[in-house]
PDB file of C-alpha atoms in Angstrom:
ATOM      1  CA  LEU A1001     -28.118  42.520  14.445  1.00 43.00           C
ATOM      2  CA  SER A1002     -26.760  44.943  17.054  1.00 45.00           C
ATOM      3  CA  PHE A1003     -23.796  42.794  18.136  1.00 48.00           C
ATOM      4  CA  PHE A1004     -22.792  42.182  14.538  1.00 48.00           C
ATOM      5  CA  ASN A1005     -23.098  45.840  13.539  1.00 50.00           C
ATOM      6  CA  ASN A1006     -21.199  47.033  16.615  1.00 51.00           C
ATOM      7  CA  PHE A1007     -18.518  44.437  15.910  1.00 46.00           C
ATOM      8  CA  LEU A1008     -18.135  45.695  12.365  1.00 47.00           C
ATOM      9  CA  ASP A1009     -17.830  49.292  13.565  1.00 51.00           C
ATOM     10  CA  ARG A1010     -15.038  48.353  15.992  1.00 48.00           C
ATOM     11  CA  GLN A1011     -13.162  45.640  14.130  1.00 46.00           C
ATOM     12  CA  ARG A1012     -13.598  46.358  10.425  1.00 47.00           C
ATOM     13  CA  THR A1013     -10.387  45.713   8.514  1.00 49.00           C
ATOM     14  CA  THR A1014     -11.697  44.539   5.127  1.00 50.00           C
ATOM     15  CA  PRO A1015     -14.941  46.448   4.490  1.00 56.00           C
ATOM     16  CA  VAL A1016     -17.487  44.637   2.356  1.00 59.00           C
ATOM     17  CA  PRO A1017     -17.734  47.199  -0.473  1.00 58.00           C
ATOM     18  CA  PHE A1018     -21.136  46.070  -1.737  1.00 64.00           C
ATOM     19  CA  ALA A1019     -24.526  47.521  -0.947  1.00 68.00           C
ATOM     20  CA  GLY A1020     -26.936  44.981   0.481  1.00 83.00           C
ATOM     21  CA  GLU A1021     -29.840  44.651   2.861  1.00 89.00           C
ATOM     22  CA  SER A1022     -29.989  43.266   6.393  1.00 87.00           C
ATOM     23  CA  LEU A1023     -32.984  41.852   8.200  1.00 90.00           C
ATOM     24  CA  SER A1024     -33.908  39.596  11.100  1.00 91.00           C
ATOM     25  CA  LEU A1025     -35.863  36.378  10.578  1.00 94.00           C
ATOM     26  CA  ASP A1026     -37.895  34.524  13.176  1.00 93.00           C
ATOM     27  CA  ALA A1027     -36.306  31.161  14.015  1.00 93.00           C
ATOM     28  CA  ALA A1028     -38.492  30.179  16.984  1.00 93.00           C
ATOM     29  CA  LEU A1029     -41.314  29.106  14.635  1.00 94.00           C
ATOM     30  CA  GLY A1030     -44.032  29.421  17.285  1.00 94.00           C
ATOM     31  CA  ILE A1031     -42.631  26.599  19.421  1.00 96.00           C
ATOM     32  CA  PRO A1032     -41.465  27.067  23.053  1.00 95.00           C
ATOM     33  CA  GLY A1033     -37.825  26.479  23.898  1.00 93.00           C
ATOM     34  CA  LEU A1034     -34.594  27.317  22.118  1.00 90.00           C
ATOM     35  CA  PRO A1035     -34.323  26.817  18.363  1.00 89.00           C
ATOM     36  CA  GLN A1036     -32.043  23.915  17.435  1.00 88.00           C
ATOM     37  CA  SER A1037     -30.110  22.778  14.390  1.00 91.00           C
ATOM     38  CA  ALA A1038     -32.066  19.750  13.156  1.00 95.00           C
ATOM     39  CA  THR A1039     -35.487  21.406  13.107  1.00 97.00           C
ATOM     40  CA  GLY A1040     -34.142  24.864  12.237  1.00 95.00           C
ATOM     41  CA  GLN A1041     -32.063  23.756   9.277  1.00 95.00           C
ATOM     42  CA  THR A1042     -34.902  21.567   8.017  1.00 97.00           C
ATOM     43  CA  ALA A1043     -37.260  24.550   8.184  1.00 97.00           C
ATOM     44  CA  LEU A1044     -34.726  26.818   6.493  1.00 97.00           C
ATOM     45  CA  LEU A1045     -33.959  24.422   3.629  1.00 97.00           C
ATOM     46  CA  THR A1046     -37.465  23.069   2.997  1.00 98.00           C
ATOM     47  CA  GLY A1047     -39.935  25.791   4.013  1.00 97.00           C
ATOM     48  CA  VAL A1048     -41.716  23.286   6.285  1.00 98.00           C
ATOM     49  CA  ASN A1049     -42.156  24.121   9.980  1.00 97.00           C
ATOM     50  CA  ALA A1050     -40.183  21.159  11.284  1.00 97.00           C
ATOM     51  CA  ALA A1051     -40.434  22.237  14.932  1.00 97.00           C
ATOM     52  CA  ALA A1052     -44.227  22.390  14.703  1.00 97.00           C
ATOM     53  CA  LEU A1053     -44.253  18.987  12.986  1.00 97.00           C
ATOM     54  CA  LEU A1054     -42.377  17.418  15.922  1.00 97.00           C
ATOM     55  CA  GLY A1055     -43.949  19.640  18.565  1.00 97.00           C
ATOM     56  CA  ARG A1056     -40.455  20.582  19.771  1.00 97.00           C
ATOM     57  CA  HIS A1057     -37.065  21.848  18.662  1.00 96.00           C
ATOM     58  CA  LEU A1058     -34.638  19.031  17.846  1.00 95.00           C
ATOM     59  CA  THR A1059     -30.866  19.383  18.108  1.00 92.00           C
ATOM     60  CA  GLY A1060     -28.202  17.492  16.207  1.00 89.00           C
ATOM     61  CA  PHE A1061     -29.125  15.320  13.245  1.00 96.00           C
ATOM     62  CA  PRO A1062     -32.580  15.037  11.611  1.00 97.00           C
ATOM     63  CA  ASN A1063     -34.678  12.092  12.759  1.00 97.00           C
ATOM     64  CA  GLY A1064     -36.845   9.914  10.540  1.00 97.00           C
ATOM     65  CA  LYS A1065     -39.747  12.380  10.326  1.00 98.00           C
ATOM     66  CA  LEU A1066     -37.452  15.225   9.376  1.00 98.00           C
ATOM     67  CA  ARG A1067     -35.680  13.093   6.795  1.00 98.00           C
ATOM     68  CA  GLU A1068     -39.067  12.401   5.197  1.00 98.00           C
ATOM     69  CA  VAL A1069     -39.663  16.151   4.947  1.00 98.00           C
ATOM     70  CA  ILE A1070     -36.204  16.694   3.470  1.00 98.00           C
ATOM     71  CA  ALA A1071     -36.693  13.876   0.972  1.00 98.00           C
ATOM     72  CA  GLN A1072     -39.828  15.579  -0.358  1.00 97.00           C
ATOM     73  CA  HIS A1073     -39.089  19.282  -0.002  1.00 97.00           C
ATOM     74  CA  SER A1074     -35.308  19.838   0.026  1.00 97.00           C
ATOM     75  CA  LEU A1075     -34.320  23.048  -1.738  1.00 98.00           C
ATOM     76  CA  LEU A1076     -31.461  21.277  -3.515  1.00 98.00           C
ATOM     77  CA  LYS A1077     -33.792  18.496  -4.700  1.00 98.00           C
ATOM     78  CA  THR A1078     -36.417  20.948  -5.965  1.00 98.00           C
ATOM     79  CA  VAL A1079     -33.820  22.999  -7.823  1.00 98.00           C
ATOM     80  CA  ARG A1080     -32.486  19.886  -9.512  1.00 97.00           C
ATOM     81  CA  GLU A1081     -35.982  18.610 -10.384  1.00 97.00           C
ATOM     82  CA  ARG A1082     -36.527  21.884 -12.228  1.00 97.00           C
ATOM     83  CA  GLY A1083     -33.591  21.008 -14.454  1.00 97.00           C
ATOM     84  CA  LEU A1084     -31.288  23.582 -12.889  1.00 98.00           C
ATOM     85  CA  ARG A1085     -27.677  23.109 -11.841  1.00 98.00           C
ATOM     86  CA  ALA A1086     -27.217  22.811  -8.073  1.00 98.00           C
ATOM     87  CA  ALA A1087     -24.319  22.071  -5.731  1.00 98.00           C
ATOM     88  CA  PHE A1088     -23.509  21.748  -2.042  1.00 98.00           C
ATOM     89  CA  LEU A1089     -20.028  23.284  -2.079  1.00 97.00           C
ATOM     90  CA  ASN A1090     -18.714  21.872   1.219  1.00 97.00           C
ATOM     91  CA  ALA A1091     -15.815  19.416   0.956  1.00 98.00           C
ATOM     92  CA  PHE A1092     -16.023  16.124   2.876  1.00 97.00           C
ATOM     93  CA  ARG A1093     -13.034  14.303   4.354  1.00 96.00           C
ATOM     94  CA  PRO A1094     -12.261  10.650   4.951  1.00 92.00           C
ATOM     95  CA  PRO A1095     -13.733   8.390   6.247  1.00 93.00           C
ATOM     96  CA  PHE A1096     -17.042   9.733   4.868  1.00 95.00           C
ATOM     97  CA  PHE A1097     -16.437   8.122   1.483  1.00 96.00           C
ATOM     98  CA  ASP A1098     -15.789   4.703   3.025  1.00 95.00           C
ATOM     99  CA  TYR A1099     -19.542   4.332   3.675  1.00 95.00           C
ATOM    100  CA  ASP A1100     -22.793   4.258   1.773  1.00 95.00           C
ATOM    101  CA  PRO A1101     -24.334   7.561   2.931  1.00 94.00           C
ATOM    102  CA  PHE A1102     -27.734   5.911   3.368  1.00 94.00           C
ATOM    103  CA  GLN A1103     -26.170   3.486   5.865  1.00 94.00           C
ATOM    104  CA  ILE A1104     -24.964   6.359   8.045  1.00 96.00           C
ATOM    105  CA  ILE A1105     -27.833   8.729   7.375  1.00 97.00           C
ATOM    106  CA  ARG A1106     -28.724   8.940  11.086  1.00 96.00           C
ATOM    107  CA  TYR A1107     -25.385  10.668  11.635  1.00 95.00           C
ATOM    108  CA  LEU A1108     -25.619  13.155   8.770  1.00 96.00           C
ATOM    109  CA  SER A1109     -26.471  16.835   9.119  1.00 95.00           C
ATOM    110  CA  VAL A1110     -29.546  18.357   7.497  1.00 96.00           C
ATOM    111  CA  THR A1111     -27.435  19.882   4.728  1.00 96.00           C
ATOM    112  CA  SER A1112     -25.806  16.529   3.967  1.00 97.00           C
ATOM    113  CA  VAL A1113     -29.190  14.778   3.905  1.00 98.00           C
ATOM    114  CA  CYS A1114     -30.487  17.485   1.561  1.00 98.00           C
ATOM    115  CA  ASN A1115     -27.605  16.796  -0.804  1.00 98.00           C
ATOM    116  CA  LEU A1116     -28.108  13.046  -0.535  1.00 97.00           C
ATOM    117  CA  TYR A1117     -31.799  13.149  -1.445  1.00 97.00           C
ATOM    118  CA  ALA A1118     -31.052  15.567  -4.266  1.00 97.00           C
ATOM    119  CA  GLY A1119     -28.809  12.899  -5.771  1.00 97.00           C
ATOM    120  CA  LEU A1120     -25.905  15.303  -6.010  1.00 97.00           C
ATOM    121  CA  PRO A1121     -22.249  14.268  -5.619  1.00 96.00           C
ATOM    122  CA  PHE A1122     -20.316  15.065  -2.465  1.00 98.00           C
ATOM    123  CA  PHE A1123     -17.055  16.932  -2.984  1.00 98.00           C
ATOM    124  CA  ASN A1124     -13.875  15.272  -1.667  1.00 98.00           C
ATOM    125  CA  LEU A1125     -10.377  16.486  -0.812  1.00 98.00           C
ATOM    126  CA  ASP A1126      -9.196  16.105  -4.398  1.00 98.00           C
ATOM    127  CA  ASP A1127     -11.947  18.550  -5.358  1.00 98.00           C
ATOM    128  CA  LEU A1128     -10.729  20.807  -2.554  1.00 98.00           C
ATOM    129  CA  ARG A1129      -7.151  20.732  -3.864  1.00 98.00           C
ATOM    130  CA  ALA A1130      -8.493  21.564  -7.337  1.00 98.00           C
ATOM    131  CA  ARG A1131     -10.395  24.532  -5.823  1.00 97.00           C
ATOM    132  CA  ARG A1132     -13.800  23.228  -6.830  1.00 97.00           C
ATOM    133  CA  CYS A1133     -15.136  23.488  -3.261  1.00 98.00           C
ATOM    134  CA  ILE A1134     -14.158  24.595   0.250  1.00 97.00           C
ATOM    135  CA  TYR A1135     -14.129  22.977   3.687  1.00 96.00           C
ATOM    136  CA  GLN A1136     -16.467  23.965   6.512  1.00 92.00           C
ATOM    137  CA  ASP A1137     -13.815  26.169   8.180  1.00 93.00           C
ATOM    138  CA  PHE A1138     -12.820  27.522   4.712  1.00 92.00           C
ATOM    139  CA  THR A1139      -9.112  27.838   5.613  1.00 95.00           C
ATOM    140  CA  ASN A1140      -8.430  24.053   5.867  1.00 97.00           C
ATOM    141  CA  GLU A1141      -6.696  24.505   9.217  1.00 95.00           C
ATOM    142  CA  ALA A1142      -8.882  21.777  10.740  1.00 94.00           C
ATOM    143  CA  LEU A1143      -7.982  19.355   7.955  1.00 97.00           C
ATOM    144  CA  ARG A1144      -4.270  20.047   8.282  1.00 97.00           C
ATOM    145  CA  ARG A1145      -4.426  19.431  12.046  1.00 95.00           C
ATOM    146  CA  ARG A1146      -5.826  15.992  11.203  1.00 95.00           C
ATOM    147  CA  GLY A1147      -2.837  15.317   8.941  1.00 96.00           C
ATOM    148  CA  HIS A1148      -4.496  15.812   5.554  1.00 97.00           C
ATOM    149  CA  GLU A1149      -2.239  17.258   2.863  1.00 97.00           C
ATOM    150  CA  VAL A1150      -4.320  20.147   1.647  1.00 98.00           C
ATOM    151  CA  PRO A1151      -3.416  23.779   0.931  1.00 97.00           C
ATOM    152  CA  LEU A1152      -3.887  26.418   3.587  1.00 97.00           C
ATOM    153  CA  PHE A1153      -6.287  29.087   2.328  1.00 97.00           C
ATOM    154  CA  THR A1154      -6.680  32.578   3.661  1.00 97.00           C
ATOM    155  CA  PRO A1155     -10.329  33.571   4.189  1.00 96.00           C
ATOM    156  CA  GLY A1156      -9.993  35.741   1.099  1.00 96.00           C
ATOM    157  CA  GLU A1157      -8.702  32.862  -1.043  1.00 97.00           C
ATOM    158  CA  ALA A1158     -11.565  30.652   0.116  1.00 97.00           C
ATOM    159  CA  GLY A1159     -14.080  33.393  -0.632  1.00 97.00           C
ATOM    160  CA  ALA A1160     -12.629  33.774  -4.117  1.00 97.00           C
ATOM    161  CA  ILE A1161     -13.085  30.040  -4.716  1.00 98.00           C
ATOM    162  CA  LEU A1162     -16.702  30.220  -3.604  1.00 97.00           C
ATOM    163  CA  GLY A1163     -17.379  33.254  -5.772  1.00 96.00           C
ATOM    164  CA  THR A1164     -15.763  31.656  -8.807  1.00 96.00           C
ATOM    165  CA  GLN A1165     -17.545  28.316  -8.401  1.00 96.00           C
ATOM    166  CA  ALA A1166     -20.928  29.992  -7.913  1.00 94.00           C
ATOM    167  CA  ALA A1167     -20.859  31.036 -11.564  1.00 94.00           C
ATOM    168  CA  ALA A1168     -20.999  27.365 -12.613  1.00 96.00           C
ATOM    169  CA  TYR A1169     -24.392  26.734 -10.988  1.00 97.00           C
ATOM    170  CA  ASP A1170     -27.927  28.086 -10.908  1.00 97.00           C
ATOM    171  CA  PHE A1171     -27.965  27.567  -7.135  1.00 97.00           C
ATOM    172  CA  CYS A1172     -25.231  26.605  -4.691  1.00 96.00           C
ATOM    173  CA  LEU A1173     -25.224  26.104  -0.934  1.00 97.00           C
ATOM    174  CA  TYR A1174     -22.294  26.508   1.451  1.00 96.00           C
ATOM    175  CA  GLU A1175     -22.518  25.812   5.184  1.00 93.00           C
ATOM    176  CA  TYR A1176     -20.287  27.601   7.705  1.00 89.00           C
ATOM    177  CA  PHE A1177     -20.760  26.830  11.395  1.00 76.00           C
ATOM    178  CA  GLN A1178     -17.643  28.201  13.106  1.00 70.00           C
ATOM    179  CA  THR A1179     -19.773  31.116  14.323  1.00 71.00           C
ATOM    180  CA  ASP A1180     -21.988  28.598  16.138  1.00 70.00           C
ATOM    181  CA  ARG A1181     -18.974  26.949  17.751  1.00 72.00           C
ATOM    182  CA  ALA A1182     -17.613  30.312  18.886  1.00 67.00           C
ATOM    183  CA  GLY A1183     -20.967  31.159  20.436  1.00 61.00           C
ATOM    184  CA  HIS A1184     -21.126  27.881  22.337  1.00 61.00           C
ATOM    185  CA  ALA A1185     -17.557  28.464  23.546  1.00 60.00           C
ATOM    186  CA  GLN A1186     -18.532  31.913  24.924  1.00 71.00           C
ATOM    187  CA  ASP A1187     -15.138  33.110  23.759  1.00 75.00           C
ATOM    188  CA  MET A1188     -15.068  36.777  22.712  1.00 77.00           C
ATOM    189  CA  GLU A1189     -11.568  36.583  21.224  1.00 82.00           C
ATOM    190  CA  LEU A1190     -12.586  33.589  19.116  1.00 78.00           C
ATOM    191  CA  ALA A1191     -15.863  35.262  18.118  1.00 77.00           C
ATOM    192  CA  VAL A1192     -14.047  38.380  16.925  1.00 83.00           C
ATOM    193  CA  ARG A1193     -11.559  36.295  14.924  1.00 85.00           C
ATOM    194  CA  VAL A1194     -14.302  34.183  13.345  1.00 86.00           C
ATOM    195  CA  LEU A1195     -16.359  37.225  12.364  1.00 85.00           C
ATOM    196  CA  THR A1196     -13.309  39.062  11.026  1.00 87.00           C
ATOM    197  CA  ASP A1197     -12.414  36.030   8.884  1.00 89.00           C
ATOM    198  CA  LEU A1198     -16.023  35.736   7.737  1.00 89.00           C
ATOM    199  CA  GLU A1199     -16.040  39.357   6.615  1.00 90.00           C
ATOM    200  CA  GLU A1200     -12.845  38.860   4.585  1.00 93.00           C
ATOM    201  CA  PHE A1201     -14.343  35.700   3.103  1.00 93.00           C
ATOM    202  CA  LEU A1202     -17.554  37.492   2.117  1.00 92.00           C
ATOM    203  CA  ALA A1203     -15.768  40.472   0.599  1.00 93.00           C
ATOM    204  CA  ALA A1204     -13.681  38.188  -1.623  1.00 95.00           C
ATOM    205  CA  ALA A1205     -16.673  36.072  -2.644  1.00 95.00           C
ATOM    206  CA  LEU A1206     -18.804  39.080  -3.533  1.00 95.00           C
ATOM    207  CA  ALA A1207     -15.958  40.609  -5.527  1.00 94.00           C
ATOM    208  CA  ARG A1208     -16.051  37.607  -7.890  1.00 95.00           C
ATOM    209  CA  ILE A1209     -19.813  37.323  -8.208  1.00 95.00           C
ATOM    210  CA  ASP A1210     -21.792  39.195 -10.834  1.00 94.00           C
ATOM    211  CA  LEU A1211     -24.253  40.910  -8.503  1.00 93.00           C
ATOM    212  CA  ASP A1212     -26.289  42.145 -11.443  1.00 92.00           C
ATOM    213  CA  GLU A1213     -27.144  38.521 -12.211  1.00 93.00           C
ATOM    214  CA  THR A1214     -26.761  36.707  -8.895  1.00 95.00           C
ATOM    215  CA  LEU A1215     -28.475  36.872  -5.498  1.00 95.00           C
ATOM    216  CA  VAL A1216     -26.351  36.121  -2.408  1.00 96.00           C
ATOM    217  CA  VAL A1217     -28.098  35.211   0.848  1.00 96.00           C
ATOM    218  CA  LEU A1218     -26.319  34.731   4.177  1.00 92.00           C
ATOM    219  CA  THR A1219     -28.612  33.469   6.921  1.00 91.00           C
ATOM    220  CA  SER A1220     -28.861  31.059   9.857  1.00 89.00           C
ATOM    221  CA  ASP A1221     -31.353  28.763  11.532  1.00 87.00           C
ATOM    222  CA  HIS A1222     -30.951  30.220  15.033  1.00 75.00           C
ATOM    223  CA  GLY A1223     -29.244  32.891  17.096  1.00 66.00           C
ATOM    224  CA  ASN A1224     -26.061  32.214  19.071  1.00 67.00           C
ATOM    225  CA  ILE A1225     -22.890  34.261  18.606  1.00 65.00           C
ATOM    226  CA  GLU A1226     -24.679  37.568  19.165  1.00 67.00           C
ATOM    227  CA  ASP A1227     -25.012  36.769  22.899  1.00 66.00           C
ATOM    228  CA  LEU A1228     -21.906  35.262  24.482  1.00 68.00           C
ATOM    229  CA  SER A1229     -23.396  35.551  27.967  1.00 70.00           C
ATOM    230  CA  VAL A1230     -25.194  32.242  27.348  1.00 73.00           C
ATOM    231  CA  LYS A1231     -23.701  28.930  26.249  1.00 74.00           C
ATOM    232  CA  GLY A1232     -26.668  27.724  24.245  1.00 69.00           C
ATOM    233  CA  HIS A1233     -28.692  29.098  21.382  1.00 75.00           C
ATOM    234  CA  THR A1234     -30.986  32.102  21.736  1.00 75.00           C
ATOM    235  CA  ARG A1235     -34.534  32.918  20.657  1.00 72.00           C
ATOM    236  CA  ASN A1236     -33.231  35.998  18.877  1.00 82.00           C
ATOM    237  CA  PRO A1237     -34.115  36.365  15.194  1.00 86.00           C
ATOM    238  CA  ALA A1238     -31.585  34.945  12.744  1.00 88.00           C
ATOM    239  CA  MET A1239     -29.339  37.600  11.215  1.00 87.00           C
ATOM    240  CA  THR A1240     -29.779  37.654   7.440  1.00 91.00           C
ATOM    241  CA  LEU A1241     -27.794  39.619   4.853  1.00 91.00           C
ATOM    242  CA  VAL A1242     -28.697  39.823   1.169  1.00 95.00           C
ATOM    243  CA  TRP A1243     -26.766  41.194  -1.805  1.00 94.00           C
ATOM    244  CA  GLY A1244     -27.236  41.334  -5.557  1.00 93.00           C
ATOM    245  CA  SER A1245     -30.026  41.111  -8.079  1.00 85.00           C
ATOM    246  CA  ASN A1246     -33.663  41.310  -6.945  1.00 84.00           C
ATOM    247  CA  THR A1247     -32.551  42.109  -3.396  1.00 91.00           C
ATOM    248  CA  SER A1248     -35.532  44.306  -2.571  1.00 88.00           C
ATOM    249  CA  SER A1249     -38.099  41.890  -3.983  1.00 89.00           C
ATOM    250  CA  PHE A1250     -36.433  39.003  -2.153  1.00 93.00           C
ATOM    251  CA  THR A1251     -36.435  40.736   1.237  1.00 94.00           C
ATOM    252  CA  SER A1252     -39.845  42.429   0.924  1.00 93.00           C
ATOM    253  CA  GLY A1253     -42.102  41.082   3.672  1.00 93.00           C
ATOM    254  CA  LEU A1254     -39.620  38.341   4.610  1.00 95.00           C
ATOM    255  CA  SER A1255     -40.051  37.621   8.324  1.00 95.00           C
ATOM    256  CA  SER A1256     -39.256  33.951   9.023  1.00 96.00           C
ATOM    257  CA  ILE A1257     -36.687  31.340   8.107  1.00 96.00           C
ATOM    258  CA  LEU A1258     -39.652  29.340   6.749  1.00 96.00           C
ATOM    259  CA  GLU A1259     -39.930  31.820   3.890  1.00 97.00           C
ATOM    260  CA  VAL A1260     -36.321  31.595   2.662  1.00 97.00           C
ATOM    261  CA  THR A1261     -36.640  28.465   0.510  1.00 97.00           C
ATOM    262  CA  PRO A1262     -39.932  29.530  -1.138  1.00 97.00           C
ATOM    263  CA  ARG A1263     -38.467  32.960  -1.865  1.00 96.00           C
ATOM    264  CA  ILE A1264     -35.311  31.449  -3.419  1.00 96.00           C
ATOM    265  CA  LEU A1265     -37.475  29.215  -5.607  1.00 96.00           C
ATOM    266  CA  GLU A1266     -39.420  32.286  -6.717  1.00 94.00           C
ATOM    267  CA  VAL A1267     -36.167  33.945  -7.774  1.00 93.00           C
ATOM    268  CA  LEU A1268     -35.173  30.836  -9.733  1.00 94.00           C
ATOM    269  CA  SER A1269     -38.519  30.456 -11.495  1.00 88.00           C
TER     270      SER A1269
END
């Protein structure tokens, strides 16, 4: 957490005015090598040690074995099976909707596969324009560069949308990976901009969430942006920030990304 905390001390422009807790979670999962997205995200969103299952860390998209784990243990699927309202709040762009997702499942991220097996709808750009969801960069700059006619959001506007939409669900998931891209780029200027935008986004989201009734968890499946001296991921613990109701009981004894999904399900029980 040292890079992040030092960054906040130097760059803070929109302080997050909400008390929360910070902790570091093991993402290596007892397996040699650098943690990777496919196994790490599967572990984070199912509670199953995906790296141990494969005997290695797997990058990119989940393979058949990991998809089997997701199909059985996905957090989104479990929440829905309990009769609760769940949503994956990321917007998807064309040509995603031109295909049957099961026909392109080998090219879908863990989060997308989780949503697919949960039987939940995927949000499209019309939903984005109606402010029912947000894109993965939350400002829509990437979409506009591709020629899509969508509004340009400030990080604060996007955070407000997330905070407002969260009230409609018992559990919602949003995935942001621009921090990962900045870490791979080893670009300090980009990293500072991404983290500054993320702070503004978080402050706006938290301002619209009833923290007496809602738990907010920001976490990751591996380290990266905290060490720009390396191009790849790190074996550092995953930075985790928690705000809202039951914060202390949620974080008590939490030490691994494997424990995040079970702990969320405890909160929802």
